[in-house]
XYZ file of C-alpha atoms in Angstrom:
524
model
C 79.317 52.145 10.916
C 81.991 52.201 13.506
C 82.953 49.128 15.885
C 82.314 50.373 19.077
C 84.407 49.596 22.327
C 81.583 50.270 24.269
C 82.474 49.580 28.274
C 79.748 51.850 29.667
C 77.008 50.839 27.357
C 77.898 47.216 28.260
C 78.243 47.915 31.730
C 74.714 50.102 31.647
C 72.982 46.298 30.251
C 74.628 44.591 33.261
C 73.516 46.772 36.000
C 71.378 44.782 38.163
C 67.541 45.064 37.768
C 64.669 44.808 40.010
C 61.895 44.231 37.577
C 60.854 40.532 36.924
C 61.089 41.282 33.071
C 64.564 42.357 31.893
C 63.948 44.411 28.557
C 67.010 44.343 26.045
C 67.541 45.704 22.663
C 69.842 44.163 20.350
C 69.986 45.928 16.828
C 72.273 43.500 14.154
C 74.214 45.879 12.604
C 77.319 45.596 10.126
C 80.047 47.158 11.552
C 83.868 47.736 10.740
C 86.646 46.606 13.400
C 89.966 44.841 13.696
C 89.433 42.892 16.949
C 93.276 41.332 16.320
C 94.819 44.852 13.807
C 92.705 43.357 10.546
C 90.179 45.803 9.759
C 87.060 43.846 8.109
C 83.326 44.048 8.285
C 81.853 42.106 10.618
C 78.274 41.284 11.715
C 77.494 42.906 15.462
C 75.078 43.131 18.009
C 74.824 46.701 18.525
C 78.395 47.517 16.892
C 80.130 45.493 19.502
C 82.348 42.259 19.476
C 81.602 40.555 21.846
C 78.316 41.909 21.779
C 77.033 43.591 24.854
C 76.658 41.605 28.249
C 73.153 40.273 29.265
C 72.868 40.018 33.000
C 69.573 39.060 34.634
C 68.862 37.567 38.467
C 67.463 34.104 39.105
C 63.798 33.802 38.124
C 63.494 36.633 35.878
C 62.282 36.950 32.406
C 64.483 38.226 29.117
C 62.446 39.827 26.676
C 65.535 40.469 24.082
C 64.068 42.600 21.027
C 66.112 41.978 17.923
C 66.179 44.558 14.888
C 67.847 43.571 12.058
C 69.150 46.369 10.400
C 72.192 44.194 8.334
C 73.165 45.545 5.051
C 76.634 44.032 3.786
C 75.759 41.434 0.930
C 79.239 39.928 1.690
C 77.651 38.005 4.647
C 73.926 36.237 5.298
C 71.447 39.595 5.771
C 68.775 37.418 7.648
C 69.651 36.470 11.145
C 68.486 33.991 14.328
C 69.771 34.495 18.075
C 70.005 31.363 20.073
C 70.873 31.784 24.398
C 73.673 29.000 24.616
C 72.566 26.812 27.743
C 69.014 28.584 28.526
C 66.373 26.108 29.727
C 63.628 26.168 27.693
C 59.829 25.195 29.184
C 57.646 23.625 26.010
C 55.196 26.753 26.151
C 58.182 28.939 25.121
C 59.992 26.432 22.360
C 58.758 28.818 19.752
C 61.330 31.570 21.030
C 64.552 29.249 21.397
C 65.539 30.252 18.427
C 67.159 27.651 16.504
C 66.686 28.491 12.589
C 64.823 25.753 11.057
C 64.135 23.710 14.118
C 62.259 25.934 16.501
C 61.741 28.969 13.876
C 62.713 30.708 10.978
C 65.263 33.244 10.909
C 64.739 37.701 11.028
C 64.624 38.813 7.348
C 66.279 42.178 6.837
C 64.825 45.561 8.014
C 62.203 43.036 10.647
C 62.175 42.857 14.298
C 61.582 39.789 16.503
C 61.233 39.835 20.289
C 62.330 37.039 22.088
C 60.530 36.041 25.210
C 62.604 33.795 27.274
C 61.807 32.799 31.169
C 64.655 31.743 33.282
C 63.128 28.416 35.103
C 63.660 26.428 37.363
C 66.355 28.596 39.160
C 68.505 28.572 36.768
C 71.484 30.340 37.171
C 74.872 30.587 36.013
C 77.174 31.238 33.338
C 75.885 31.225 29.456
C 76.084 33.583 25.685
C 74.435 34.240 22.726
C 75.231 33.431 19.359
C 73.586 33.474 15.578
C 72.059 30.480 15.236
C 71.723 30.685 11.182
C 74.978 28.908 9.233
C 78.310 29.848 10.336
C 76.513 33.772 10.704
C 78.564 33.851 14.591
C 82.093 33.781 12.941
C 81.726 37.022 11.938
C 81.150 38.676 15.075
C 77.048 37.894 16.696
C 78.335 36.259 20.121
C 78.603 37.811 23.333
C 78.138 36.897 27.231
C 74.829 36.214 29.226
C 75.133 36.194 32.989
C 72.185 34.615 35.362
C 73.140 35.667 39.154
C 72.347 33.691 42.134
C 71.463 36.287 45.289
C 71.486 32.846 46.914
C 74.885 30.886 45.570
C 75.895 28.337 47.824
C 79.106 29.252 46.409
C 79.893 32.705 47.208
C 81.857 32.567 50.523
C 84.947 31.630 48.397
C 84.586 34.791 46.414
C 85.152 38.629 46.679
C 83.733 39.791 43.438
C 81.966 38.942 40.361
C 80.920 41.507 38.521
C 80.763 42.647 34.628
C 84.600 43.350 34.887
C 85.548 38.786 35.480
C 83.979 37.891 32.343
C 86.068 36.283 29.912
C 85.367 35.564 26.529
C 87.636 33.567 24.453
C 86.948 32.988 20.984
C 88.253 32.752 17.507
C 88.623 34.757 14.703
C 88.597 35.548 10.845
C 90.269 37.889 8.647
C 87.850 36.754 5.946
C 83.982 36.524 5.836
C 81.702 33.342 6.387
C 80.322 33.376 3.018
C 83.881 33.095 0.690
C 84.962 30.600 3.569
C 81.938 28.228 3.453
C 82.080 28.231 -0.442
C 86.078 27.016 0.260
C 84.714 24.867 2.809
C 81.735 23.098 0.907
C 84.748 22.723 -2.365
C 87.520 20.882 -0.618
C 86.009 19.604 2.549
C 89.080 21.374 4.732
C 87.867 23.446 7.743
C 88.795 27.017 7.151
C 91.659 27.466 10.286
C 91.128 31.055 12.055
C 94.127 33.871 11.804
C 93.625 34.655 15.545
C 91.989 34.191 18.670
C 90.806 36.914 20.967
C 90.223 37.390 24.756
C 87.340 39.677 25.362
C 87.404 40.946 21.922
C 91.724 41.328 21.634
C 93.739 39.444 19.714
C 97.209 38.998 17.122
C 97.888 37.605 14.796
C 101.509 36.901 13.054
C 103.265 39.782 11.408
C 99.673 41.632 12.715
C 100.163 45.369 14.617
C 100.985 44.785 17.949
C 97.196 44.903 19.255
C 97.420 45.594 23.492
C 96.747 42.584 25.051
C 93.424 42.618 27.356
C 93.906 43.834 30.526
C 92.080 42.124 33.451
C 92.884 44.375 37.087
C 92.872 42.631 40.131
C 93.917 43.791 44.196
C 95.824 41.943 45.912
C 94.584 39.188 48.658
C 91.077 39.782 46.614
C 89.122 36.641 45.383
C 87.448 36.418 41.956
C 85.100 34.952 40.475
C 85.928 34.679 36.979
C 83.460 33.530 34.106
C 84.982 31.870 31.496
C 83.361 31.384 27.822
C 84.725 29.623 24.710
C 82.175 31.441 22.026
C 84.626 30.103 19.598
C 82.913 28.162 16.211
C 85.812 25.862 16.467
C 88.911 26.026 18.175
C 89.839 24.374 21.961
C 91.251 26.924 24.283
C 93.314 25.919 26.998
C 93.216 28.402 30.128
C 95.836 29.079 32.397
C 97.262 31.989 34.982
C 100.794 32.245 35.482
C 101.330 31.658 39.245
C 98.388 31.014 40.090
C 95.582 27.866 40.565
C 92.123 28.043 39.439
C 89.156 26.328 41.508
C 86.190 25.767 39.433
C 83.094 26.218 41.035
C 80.371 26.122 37.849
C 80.339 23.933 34.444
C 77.761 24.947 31.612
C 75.524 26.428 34.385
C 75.856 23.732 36.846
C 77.444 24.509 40.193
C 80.526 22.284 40.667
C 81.980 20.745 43.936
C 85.411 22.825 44.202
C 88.211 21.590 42.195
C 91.314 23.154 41.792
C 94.077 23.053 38.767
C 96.169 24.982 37.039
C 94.905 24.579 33.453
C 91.551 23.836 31.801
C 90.961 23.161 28.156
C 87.629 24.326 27.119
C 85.410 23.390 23.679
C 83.189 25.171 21.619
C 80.170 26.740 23.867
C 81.838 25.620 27.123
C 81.916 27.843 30.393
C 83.321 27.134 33.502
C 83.038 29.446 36.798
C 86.619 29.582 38.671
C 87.792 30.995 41.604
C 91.285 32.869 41.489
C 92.716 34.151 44.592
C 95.222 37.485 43.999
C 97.741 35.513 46.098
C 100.691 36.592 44.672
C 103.138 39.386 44.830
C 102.305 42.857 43.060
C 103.467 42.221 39.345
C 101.885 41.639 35.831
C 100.945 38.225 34.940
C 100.248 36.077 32.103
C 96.617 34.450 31.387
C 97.584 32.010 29.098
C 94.732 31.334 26.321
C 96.424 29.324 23.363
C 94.257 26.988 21.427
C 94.297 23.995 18.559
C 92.225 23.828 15.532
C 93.279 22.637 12.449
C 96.934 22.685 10.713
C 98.735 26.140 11.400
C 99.910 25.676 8.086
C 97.090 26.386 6.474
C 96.635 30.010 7.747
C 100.096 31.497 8.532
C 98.651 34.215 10.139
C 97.552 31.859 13.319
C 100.530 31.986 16.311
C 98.379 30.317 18.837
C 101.012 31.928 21.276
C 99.973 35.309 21.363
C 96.375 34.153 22.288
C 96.600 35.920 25.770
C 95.967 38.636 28.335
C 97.802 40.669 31.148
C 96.160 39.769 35.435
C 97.527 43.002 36.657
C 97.904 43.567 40.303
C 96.984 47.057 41.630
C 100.265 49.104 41.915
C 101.943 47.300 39.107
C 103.434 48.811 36.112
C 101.428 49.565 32.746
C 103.811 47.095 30.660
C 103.550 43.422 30.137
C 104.475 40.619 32.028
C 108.522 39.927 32.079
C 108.180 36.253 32.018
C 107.960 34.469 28.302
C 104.706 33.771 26.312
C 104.421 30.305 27.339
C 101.136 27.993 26.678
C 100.836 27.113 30.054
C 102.090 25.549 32.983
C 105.378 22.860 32.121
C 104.369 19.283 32.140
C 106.032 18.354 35.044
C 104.132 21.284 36.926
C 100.724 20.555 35.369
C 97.462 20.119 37.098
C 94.909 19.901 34.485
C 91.202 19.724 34.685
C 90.268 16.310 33.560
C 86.566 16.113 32.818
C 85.885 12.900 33.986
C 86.724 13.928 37.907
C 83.874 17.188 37.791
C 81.643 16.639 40.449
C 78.050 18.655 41.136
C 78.086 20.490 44.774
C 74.458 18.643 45.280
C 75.796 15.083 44.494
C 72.653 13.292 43.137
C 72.522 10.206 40.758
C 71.781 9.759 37.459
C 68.254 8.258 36.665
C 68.042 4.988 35.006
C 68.015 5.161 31.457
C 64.425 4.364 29.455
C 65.640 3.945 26.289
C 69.342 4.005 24.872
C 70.296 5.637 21.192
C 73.846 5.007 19.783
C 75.060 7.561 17.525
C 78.211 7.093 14.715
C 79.492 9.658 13.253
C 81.479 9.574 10.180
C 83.143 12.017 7.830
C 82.889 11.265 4.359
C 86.501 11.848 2.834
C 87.436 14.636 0.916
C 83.829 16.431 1.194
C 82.460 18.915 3.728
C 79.767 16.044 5.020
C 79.530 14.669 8.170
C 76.800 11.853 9.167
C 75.308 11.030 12.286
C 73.930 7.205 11.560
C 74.247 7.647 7.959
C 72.199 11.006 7.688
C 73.895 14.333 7.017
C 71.624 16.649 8.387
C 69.822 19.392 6.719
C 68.063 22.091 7.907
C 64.480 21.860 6.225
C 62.028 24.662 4.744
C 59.297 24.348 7.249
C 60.779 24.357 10.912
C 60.465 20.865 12.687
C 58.226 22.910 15.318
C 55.524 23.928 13.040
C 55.360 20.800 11.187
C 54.962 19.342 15.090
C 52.107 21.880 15.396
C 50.918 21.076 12.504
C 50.144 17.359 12.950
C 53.379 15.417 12.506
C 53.365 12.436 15.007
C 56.606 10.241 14.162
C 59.784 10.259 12.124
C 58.464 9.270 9.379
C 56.546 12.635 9.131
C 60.040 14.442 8.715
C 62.518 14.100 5.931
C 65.617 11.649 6.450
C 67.783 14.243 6.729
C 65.814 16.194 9.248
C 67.934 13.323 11.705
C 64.971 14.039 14.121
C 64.480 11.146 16.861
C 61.314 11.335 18.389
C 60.651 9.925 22.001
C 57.903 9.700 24.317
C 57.770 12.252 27.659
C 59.128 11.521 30.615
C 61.310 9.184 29.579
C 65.144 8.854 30.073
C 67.140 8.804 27.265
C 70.724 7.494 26.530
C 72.474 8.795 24.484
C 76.031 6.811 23.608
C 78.482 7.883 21.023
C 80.937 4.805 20.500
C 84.752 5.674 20.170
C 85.977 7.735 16.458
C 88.667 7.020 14.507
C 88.615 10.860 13.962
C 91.120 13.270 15.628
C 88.695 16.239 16.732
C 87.378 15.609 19.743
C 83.522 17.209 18.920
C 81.824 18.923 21.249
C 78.220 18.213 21.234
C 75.403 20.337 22.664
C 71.865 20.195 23.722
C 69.394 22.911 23.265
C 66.744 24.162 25.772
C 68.047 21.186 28.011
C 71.195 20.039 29.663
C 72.249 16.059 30.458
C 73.868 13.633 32.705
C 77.316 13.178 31.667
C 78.049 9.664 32.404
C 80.763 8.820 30.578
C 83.536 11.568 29.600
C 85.397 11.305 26.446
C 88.285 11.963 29.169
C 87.905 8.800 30.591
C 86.842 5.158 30.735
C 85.292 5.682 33.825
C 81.265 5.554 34.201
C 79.503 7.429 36.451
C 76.194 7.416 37.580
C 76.444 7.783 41.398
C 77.313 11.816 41.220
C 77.775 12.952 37.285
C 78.038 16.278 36.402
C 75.270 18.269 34.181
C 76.181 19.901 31.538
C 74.833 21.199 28.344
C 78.406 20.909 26.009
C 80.576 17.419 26.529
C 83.287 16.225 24.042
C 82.482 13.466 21.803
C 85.956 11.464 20.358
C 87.976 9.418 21.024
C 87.382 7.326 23.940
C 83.251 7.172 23.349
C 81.017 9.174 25.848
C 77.569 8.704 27.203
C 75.096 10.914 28.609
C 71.395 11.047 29.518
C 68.667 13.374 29.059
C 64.868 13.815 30.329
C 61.878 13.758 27.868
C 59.771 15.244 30.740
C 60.231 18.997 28.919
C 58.657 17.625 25.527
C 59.708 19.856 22.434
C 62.158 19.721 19.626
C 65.671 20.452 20.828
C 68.468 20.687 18.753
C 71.745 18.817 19.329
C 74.719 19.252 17.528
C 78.423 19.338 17.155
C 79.313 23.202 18.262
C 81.883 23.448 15.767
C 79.804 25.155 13.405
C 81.505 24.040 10.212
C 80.728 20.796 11.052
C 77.003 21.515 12.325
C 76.841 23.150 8.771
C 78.369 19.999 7.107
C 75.138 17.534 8.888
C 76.420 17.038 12.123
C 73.483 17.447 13.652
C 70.264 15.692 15.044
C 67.013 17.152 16.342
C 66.206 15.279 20.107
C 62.031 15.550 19.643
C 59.711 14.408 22.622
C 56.339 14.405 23.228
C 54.765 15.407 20.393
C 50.837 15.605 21.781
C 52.175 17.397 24.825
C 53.958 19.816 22.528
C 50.993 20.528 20.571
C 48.778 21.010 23.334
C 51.198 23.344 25.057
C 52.748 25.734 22.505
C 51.211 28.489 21.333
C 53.427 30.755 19.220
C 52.331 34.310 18.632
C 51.650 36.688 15.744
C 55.004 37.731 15.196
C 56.395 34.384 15.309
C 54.202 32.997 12.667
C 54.719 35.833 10.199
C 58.785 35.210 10.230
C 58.441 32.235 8.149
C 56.273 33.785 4.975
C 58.758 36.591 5.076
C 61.528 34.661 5.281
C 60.708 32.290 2.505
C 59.697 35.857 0.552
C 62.953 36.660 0.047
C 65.497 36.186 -2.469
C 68.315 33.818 -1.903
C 70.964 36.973 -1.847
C 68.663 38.420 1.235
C 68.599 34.946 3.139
């Protein structure tokens, strides 16, 4: 099969709906493409990369049918879609979809329908990803949109629409399954040939790939969406000429703050305004990124990570000014993480119970521990073995790394400063948190923190705080994949009787296990 550059089919999924239940079908297909000029296979949702948008309205309902129809033995054939940032309510854990933690993964030739509510109002800006290995570097991610008819926000906006979503991401020449055997042998991070901006990228000595073209009219306002769906590398946004007023983080609507650059982790969005203020030319959105040693993949020019802003009446060339990586230092207004602020200011609830967290590489071995436990993923998911009687930690295996709290509780979470150079960006599943203390800062903050669902953990330490009140087991790892492969990983598990008593999977989910665990290892 084809890649397909599908606009209108992705543009048919986003078209507003007025149903409570937003039916979507995603069908996991192998697919050829050369996102960056390198023609590989890849693994797609519905022969796209990205996959094709999700859009829904506050308060409806995604029902999100998955066929698995994979077929290319050079990658993992089963498969497991997770919705980056969704709140998840304890009667619906079972269709979160972490593999291994809140179910099994689709075997090959099955179907799965996920069932996920939007609560609590939630709106704002989130993806989808594989949630089984590393199974997203080869193509499963794409965009999921939750619109506000009611954001407080919108008088500093003309449009936001399918057409100011931007995906950044890395990418691979080379499949997940040669590159995890590399990985698992030396303990060095494979480093990605390109990254790509809504699907485009080059690479060194690569064709010359057009660069992404986002159209704007001038004195117009926009809204754009940004994503990192990347597996590892930082992107650092930026718009030639122009500012850049963030108005969301990770879902969370921000009091306005305006800069000229933003560096963004692994699974982290932000919403920013960008006013067309400036005169009728092309212009360069800036998208280079860090993650690992160039030198170990020539290929990777982090330069050419980019797209074209093109004003209505300009030419169809690009930009005249250099590829630069952003604004000069002396010119620089970056976003420093520390200074977010929610638009409802609100403080932080005192913490219940604190949990410190180390985390340690273990030299010259793909192995990372959180308090001295590598985590791995276990045969029977930690949900069913919480349905099916287990009421501490010592009813899961060591390196499960599953904490298990009480409801309604506060937790705090603190991750003490690393020796280690990668700042880590650690996310929560089905919940978000209270950032209180930003790796970008030694400032705490529990007057007015921001919520988020993706923070940085480095450096400088961080701190953040969660609720037990929406008892379940929620993943929460480090979002660069590798390393979430490698053990760094934990599974956040609260109220245990409350979980019991409130979910109650289906049919379908309790046959994906047995036919998972059916298969042979090559069909896994």
């Amino acid at each position: 099969m084809s890649l397909l550059v599908s606009a209108a089919f992705a543009a048919l999924l986003a078209l507003p709906s007025f149903s409570e239940k937003i039916p979507i079908t995603l069908d996991i297909v192998n697919a050829f493409g050369a996102p960056d000029g390198f023609n590989r296979s890849m693994v797609t949702a519905n022969g796209t990369y990205p996959g094709p948008l999700i859009t829904a309205t506050k308060g409806d309902t995604l029902v999100v049918t998955v066929n698995n129809l994979l077929d290319d033995s050079s990658m993992r054939l089963s498969t497991s879609l997770d919705f980056d940032g969704l709140w998840v309510n304890t009667p619906d854990a079972f269709n979160e979809g972490s593999s291994f933690v809140t179910t099994c993964p689709i075997a090959p030739n099955a179907s799965y329908t996920y069932t996920v509510p939007l609560v609590d109002n939630q709106t704002g800006t989130f993806w989808y990803h594989s949630q089984l290995s590393v199974q997203y570097v080869d193509g499963l991610r794409g965009a999921l949109i939750v619109y506000d008819p009611d954001d407080p926000l919108k008088d500093l906006y003309d449009v936001d629409d399918e057409n100011t979503i931007w995906q950044v991401g890395d990418w691979w020449h080379n499949s997940t399954l040669p590159m995890l055997a590399g990985y698992v042998a030396t303990g060095i991070v494979p480093v990605s040939d390109s990254g790509t901006f809504n699907g485009v990228g080059r690479y060194n000595g690569g064709p010359e790939v057009p660069f992404f073209v986002v159209n704007v009219v001038q004195g117009t306002r926009y809204r754009f969406r940004i994503i990192n769906t990347s597996a590892r590398n930082v992107f650092t946004m930026s718009i030639d000429s122009h500012n850049m007023t963030i108005i969301e983080t990770d879902g969370t609507a921000t009091s306005p703050m305006t800069v000229n650059s933003i560096d963004m982790l692994a699974g982290q969005r932000h919403s920013v305004v960008v006013e067309a203020n400036q005169p009728v030319a092309n212009y360069w959105i800036n998208a280079p990124y860090v993650g690992g040693s160039p030198a170990r993949n020539l290929n990777q020019n982090a330069t050419l990570s980019r797209a074209i802003l093109r004003y209505a009446g300009a030419p169809e060339e690009d930009p005249s000014s250099p590829m630069s990586l952003g604004p000069a230092d002396e010119d620089l207004n970056a976003l420093v993480e520390a200074n977010l602020r929610p638009l409802v200011a609100a403080p932080a609830p005192e913490a219940d119970i604190n949990v410190t967290l180390n985390l340690v590489v273990t030299a010259g071995k793909a192995q990372w521990n959180v308090n001295n436990v590598s985590y791995l993923a276990p045969e029977v998911p930690t949900l069913l073995k919480i349905l099916d009687g287990a009421n501490s930690t010592d009813d899961f295996n060591v390196t499960e790394n599953t904490f298990v709290f009480p409801p309604n509780k506060i937790v705090q979470v603190i991750f003490p400063p690393s020796e280690d150079d990668e700042e880590h960006p650690f996310h929560l599943h089905g919940n978000n948190f209270w950032l209180i203390k930003s790796n970008s800062s030694e400032e705490l903050n529990t007057e007015n923190p921001i919520k988020r669902d993706v923070a940085g953990v480095g450096s400088t330490g961080t701190i953040m705080r969660f609720s037990t009140a929406n008892p379940g087991p929620w993943f929460f790892h480090c979002h660069i994949f590798w390393h979430l492969q490698a053990g760094l990983a934990t599974v956040m598990a609260s109220g245990l009787d409350e979980t019991r008593k409130e979910v109650h999977p289906t049919q379908a989910w309790n046959d994906l296990c047995p036919a998972y665990e059916a298969l042979p290892p090559e069909l896994q």
